XYZ file of N, CA, C and O in Angstrom:
408
model
N 28.762 90.889 11.332
C 27.354 91.069 11.604
C 27.099 90.644 13.053
O 27.556 89.589 13.478
N 26.408 91.477 13.771
C 26.067 91.204 15.165
C 24.573 90.912 15.279
O 23.756 91.582 14.655
N 24.246 89.914 16.063
C 22.862 89.507 16.257
C 22.493 89.793 17.709
O 23.120 89.259 18.635
N 21.515 90.651 17.892
C 21.000 90.957 19.224
C 19.646 90.271 19.364
O 18.777 90.441 18.513
N 19.466 89.509 20.406
C 18.179 88.882 20.692
C 17.637 89.509 21.969
O 18.276 89.450 23.015
N 16.471 90.133 21.840
C 15.816 90.795 22.968
C 14.499 90.076 23.210
O 13.785 89.753 22.253
N 14.179 89.836 24.463
C 12.942 89.107 24.717
C 12.292 89.533 26.016
O 12.939 90.040 26.928
N 10.994 89.323 26.032
C 10.171 89.562 27.214
C 9.278 88.344 27.347
O 8.314 88.186 26.594
N 9.634 87.464 28.261
C 8.897 86.220 28.442
C 8.174 86.234 29.784
O 8.713 86.728 30.776
N 6.973 85.670 29.824
C 6.253 85.631 31.097
C 6.947 84.679 32.073
O 7.480 83.643 31.676
N 6.949 85.061 33.355
C 7.580 84.232 34.392
C 6.711 84.173 35.648
O 7.228 84.088 36.758
N 5.403 84.197 35.464
C 4.502 84.201 36.617
C 4.296 82.813 37.207
O 4.157 82.670 38.420
N 4.284 81.790 36.382
C 4.081 80.432 36.878
C 5.391 79.659 36.817
O 6.348 80.072 36.143
N 5.410 78.527 37.475
C 6.608 77.694 37.476
C 6.939 77.212 36.056
O 8.099 77.193 35.650
N 5.929 76.861 35.301
C 6.131 76.416 33.922
C 6.705 77.539 33.064
O 7.625 77.310 32.267
N 6.192 78.754 33.219
C 6.708 79.892 32.457
C 8.149 80.193 32.821
O 8.978 80.490 31.950
N 8.478 80.123 34.101
C 9.863 80.353 34.528
C 10.788 79.293 33.941
O 11.895 79.594 33.492
N 10.339 78.065 33.922
C 11.138 76.977 33.363
C 11.371 77.194 31.860
O 12.477 76.996 31.368
N 10.329 77.611 31.150
C 10.467 77.876 29.716
C 11.412 79.046 29.448
O 12.220 79.006 28.518
N 11.315 80.088 30.259
C 12.192 81.251 30.088
C 13.648 80.870 30.358
O 14.554 81.269 29.620
N 13.872 80.099 31.399
C 15.227 79.639 31.719
C 15.764 78.755 30.608
O 16.930 78.878 30.203
N 14.919 77.884 30.089
C 15.327 77.000 28.990
C 15.716 77.837 27.754
O 16.717 77.560 27.100
N 14.928 78.857 27.451
C 15.222 79.721 26.305
C 16.569 80.422 26.496
O 17.395 80.456 25.575
N 16.818 80.974 27.680
C 18.104 81.629 27.946
C 19.259 80.642 27.816
O 20.294 80.951 27.216
N 19.094 79.446 28.344
C 20.149 78.428 28.240
C 20.374 78.000 26.788
O 21.512 77.759 26.376
N 19.298 77.912 26.013
C 19.433 77.576 24.593
C 20.201 78.652 23.847
O 21.006 78.350 22.960
N 19.963 79.924 24.191
C 20.724 81.013 23.565
C 22.213 80.875 23.887
O 23.066 81.052 23.014
N 22.525 80.552 25.131
C 23.927 80.356 25.511
C 24.527 79.185 24.729
O 25.676 79.260 24.276
N 23.749 78.119 24.550
C 24.227 76.963 23.781
C 24.483 77.316 22.319
O 25.326 76.702 21.671
N 23.752 78.287 21.792
C 23.952 78.741 20.413
C 25.120 79.718 20.280
O 25.399 80.213 19.192
N 25.775 80.031 21.390
C 26.936 80.909 21.338
C 26.659 82.362 21.664
O 27.531 83.209 21.497
N 25.464 82.657 22.138
C 25.146 84.026 22.548
C 25.758 84.310 23.909
O 25.963 83.398 24.713
N 26.015 85.563 24.162
C 26.458 86.023 25.471
C 25.422 86.974 26.039
O 24.785 87.725 25.300
N 25.259 86.955 27.349
C 24.269 87.817 27.980
C 24.824 89.235 28.119
O 25.890 89.442 28.678
N 24.067 90.208 27.600
C 24.402 91.617 27.749
C 23.637 92.171 28.951
O 24.192 92.867 29.791
N 22.363 91.866 28.993
C 21.489 92.141 30.130
C 20.610 90.912 30.282
O 20.649 90.013 29.452
N 19.779 90.876 31.319
C 19.035 89.664 31.594
C 18.169 89.220 30.414
O 18.033 88.039 30.151
N 17.599 90.120 29.657
C 16.745 89.767 28.517
C 17.337 90.219 27.193
O 16.622 90.370 26.204
N 18.652 90.423 27.157
C 19.328 90.862 25.937
C 20.579 90.001 25.754
O 21.452 89.977 26.611
N 20.637 89.315 24.625
C 21.761 88.437 24.331
C 22.373 88.833 22.995
O 21.682 89.327 22.106
N 23.665 88.593 22.836
C 24.428 89.083 21.701
C 25.325 87.983 21.159
O 25.905 87.204 21.916
N 25.439 87.951 19.828
C 26.358 87.001 19.187
C 26.884 87.596 17.897
O 26.194 88.333 17.206
N 28.102 87.257 17.551
C 28.703 87.697 16.296
C 28.561 86.583 15.258
O 28.686 85.411 15.567
N 28.276 86.989 14.030
C 28.254 86.066 12.888
C 29.113 86.684 11.793
O 29.178 87.907 11.659
N 29.767 85.852 11.006
C 30.709 86.368 10.019
C 30.063 86.823 8.718
O 30.730 87.404 7.875
N 28.765 86.563 8.555
C 28.077 87.019 7.351
C 26.588 87.143 7.634
O 26.076 86.593 8.610
N 25.894 87.830 6.767
C 24.443 87.969 6.905
C 23.766 86.611 6.733
O 22.784 86.304 7.415
N 24.288 85.790 5.854
C 23.719 84.459 5.647
C 23.814 83.626 6.918
O 22.861 82.947 7.297
N 24.968 83.656 7.578
C 25.145 82.930 8.835
C 24.223 83.504 9.909
O 23.625 82.764 10.696
N 24.073 84.820 9.940
C 23.179 85.460 10.902
C 21.742 85.013 10.684
O 20.999 84.777 11.647
N 21.342 84.865 9.426
C 19.991 84.397 9.126
C 19.771 82.961 9.606
O 18.698 82.621 10.111
N 20.789 82.126 9.460
C 20.694 80.739 9.933
C 20.542 80.715 11.452
O 19.712 79.981 11.995
N 21.320 81.531 12.144
C 21.242 81.598 13.600
C 19.874 82.121 14.034
O 19.257 81.589 14.961
N 19.370 83.144 13.348
C 18.047 83.695 13.673
C 16.961 82.642 13.484
O 16.018 82.559 14.284
N 17.080 81.826 12.459
C 16.101 80.752 12.235
C 16.135 79.749 13.383
O 15.080 79.267 13.829
N 17.335 79.439 13.877
C 17.450 78.525 15.016
C 16.806 79.122 16.260
O 16.131 78.424 17.019
N 17.013 80.427 16.480
C 16.409 81.096 17.633
C 14.888 81.050 17.515
O 14.185 80.784 18.490
N 14.371 81.275 16.315
C 12.914 81.295 16.132
C 12.281 79.947 16.482
O 11.136 79.901 16.928
N 13.026 78.864 16.295
C 12.519 77.535 16.652
C 12.481 77.316 18.163
O 11.779 76.443 18.640
N 13.237 78.109 18.909
C 13.337 77.938 20.364
C 12.358 78.800 21.148
O 12.231 78.630 22.359
N 11.682 79.725 20.488
C 10.823 80.688 21.172
C 9.684 79.967 21.889
O 8.979 79.154 21.284
N 9.499 80.231 23.181
C 8.395 79.621 23.929
C 7.038 80.068 23.381
O 6.948 81.080 22.659
N 5.963 79.348 23.717
C 4.643 79.683 23.175
C 4.142 81.073 23.569
O 3.380 81.678 22.818
N 4.541 81.578 24.712
C 4.103 82.910 25.153
C 5.324 83.811 25.263
O 6.435 83.360 25.489
N 5.104 85.105 25.078
C 6.187 86.070 25.203
C 6.479 86.743 23.891
O 5.805 86.523 22.879
N 7.513 87.567 23.895
C 7.868 88.369 22.734
C 9.380 88.324 22.556
O 10.127 88.596 23.497
N 9.824 87.987 21.357
C 11.252 87.905 21.049
C 11.518 88.715 19.787
O 10.795 88.587 18.796
N 12.541 89.552 19.834
C 12.975 90.316 18.668
C 14.434 90.004 18.393
O 15.230 89.860 19.321
N 14.766 89.933 17.105
C 16.145 89.731 16.691
C 16.551 90.934 15.850
O 15.881 91.263 14.875
N 17.622 91.583 16.257
C 18.134 92.753 15.548
C 19.495 92.409 14.959
O 20.287 91.693 15.565
N 19.767 92.955 13.780
C 21.045 92.731 13.111
C 21.782 94.060 12.984
O 21.198 95.058 12.579
N 23.066 94.048 13.330
C 23.911 95.230 13.213
C 25.199 94.848 12.503
O 25.781 93.803 12.787
N 25.651 95.718 11.626
C 26.951 95.489 11.004
C 28.043 95.761 12.037
O 27.792 96.359 13.090
N 29.259 95.354 11.714
C 30.377 95.622 12.623
C 30.530 97.120 12.858
O 30.794 97.554 13.976
N 30.353 97.897 11.819
C 30.487 99.357 11.938
C 29.414 99.934 12.857
O 29.699 100.777 13.708
N 28.179 99.498 12.695
C 27.099 99.983 13.546
C 27.339 99.578 14.998
O 27.144 100.372 15.917
N 27.776 98.358 15.221
C 28.055 97.896 16.577
C 29.194 98.681 17.204
O 29.167 99.005 18.388
N 30.180 99.032 16.397
C 31.326 99.782 16.888
C 30.915 101.161 17.402
O 31.565 101.724 18.279
N 29.827 101.702 16.895
C 29.362 103.024 17.296
C 28.507 103.006 18.565
O 28.124 104.065 19.052
N 28.211 101.840 19.100
C 27.380 101.788 20.303
C 28.140 102.345 21.498
O 29.374 102.306 21.555
N 27.406 102.861 22.436
C 27.986 103.370 23.673
C 27.348 102.631 24.837
O 26.164 102.319 24.808
N 28.131 102.371 25.841
C 27.656 101.642 27.008
C 27.960 102.460 28.256
O 29.062 102.988 28.399
N 26.985 102.589 29.131
C 27.154 103.362 30.359
C 26.887 102.469 31.564
O 25.905 101.740 31.591
N 27.754 102.553 32.528
C 27.617 101.813 33.774
C 27.690 102.841 34.897
O 28.734 103.437 35.120
N 26.585 103.059 35.575
C 26.566 104.117 36.573
C 26.752 105.445 35.883
O 26.173 105.714 34.849
N 27.606 106.296 36.406
C 27.836 107.606 35.797
C 29.080 107.639 34.934
O 29.265 108.547 34.157
N 29.947 106.684 35.096
C 31.171 106.656 34.295
C 30.857 106.111 32.907
O 30.035 105.227 32.749
N 31.525 106.643 31.930
C 31.295 106.218 30.552
C 32.359 105.211 30.146
O 33.544 105.445 30.299
N 31.906 104.088 29.630
C 32.850 103.161 29.019
C 32.596 103.239 27.520
O 31.538 102.884 27.040
N 33.557 103.748 26.803
C 33.399 104.105 25.394
C 33.214 102.935 24.452
O 33.121 101.787 24.861
N 33.187 103.239 23.173
C 32.936 102.228 22.154
C 34.185 101.452 21.766
O 34.445 101.226 20.607
N 34.976 101.051 22.749
C 36.230 100.366 22.478
C 36.038 98.867 22.393
O 36.855 98.096 22.870
N 34.969 98.438 21.778
C 34.718 97.011 21.623
C 35.407 96.521 20.369
O 35.391 97.171 19.347
N 35.999 95.369 20.467
C 36.659 94.765 19.321
C 35.802 93.628 18.795
O 35.145 92.940 19.574
N 35.834 93.432 17.499
C 35.152 92.261 16.983
C 36.057 91.052 17.263
O 37.275 91.192 17.380
N 35.476 89.871 17.368
C 36.294 88.705 17.685
C 37.308 88.411 16.586
O 37.075 88.731 15.410
N 38.431 87.836 16.985
C 39.431 87.439 16.004
C 38.853 86.351 15.117
O 38.120 85.481 15.569
N 39.205 86.414 13.845
C 38.728 85.397 12.916
C 39.500 84.115 13.156
O 40.691 84.109 13.403
N 38.800 83.011 13.080
C 39.392 81.714 13.279
C 40.323 81.388 12.117
O 39.956 81.569 10.949
N 41.525 80.948 12.423
C 42.474 80.593 11.390
C 42.603 79.074 11.328
O 42.859 78.430 12.343
N 42.377 78.529 10.170
C 42.510 77.080 9.971
C 43.729 76.813 9.118
O 44.013 77.517 8.180
N 44.452 75.760 9.447
C 45.592 75.468 8.610
C 45.294 74.325 7.719
O 44.678 73.430 7.908
């Protein structure tokens, strides 16, 4: 299960910029990676784990702005296409290796 967090936060005042930066840093602390400046992505091994992560994100949302959390299965994520300039970089994304504990 993939968790996409998309947000549009106000950054007109110094306080708003600080809150937006704090939110982005909190997402990184939760294990998200930046896809674009306002789009962050993280993998979870189950829908239940994804729900727990989404609840944590909801607690971090600043008082102003808009945050959306989208959930995609591994199969749906595998079908995404990414374009950089005019060259196409295909859907050759791999899901992370599962952690092995002994």
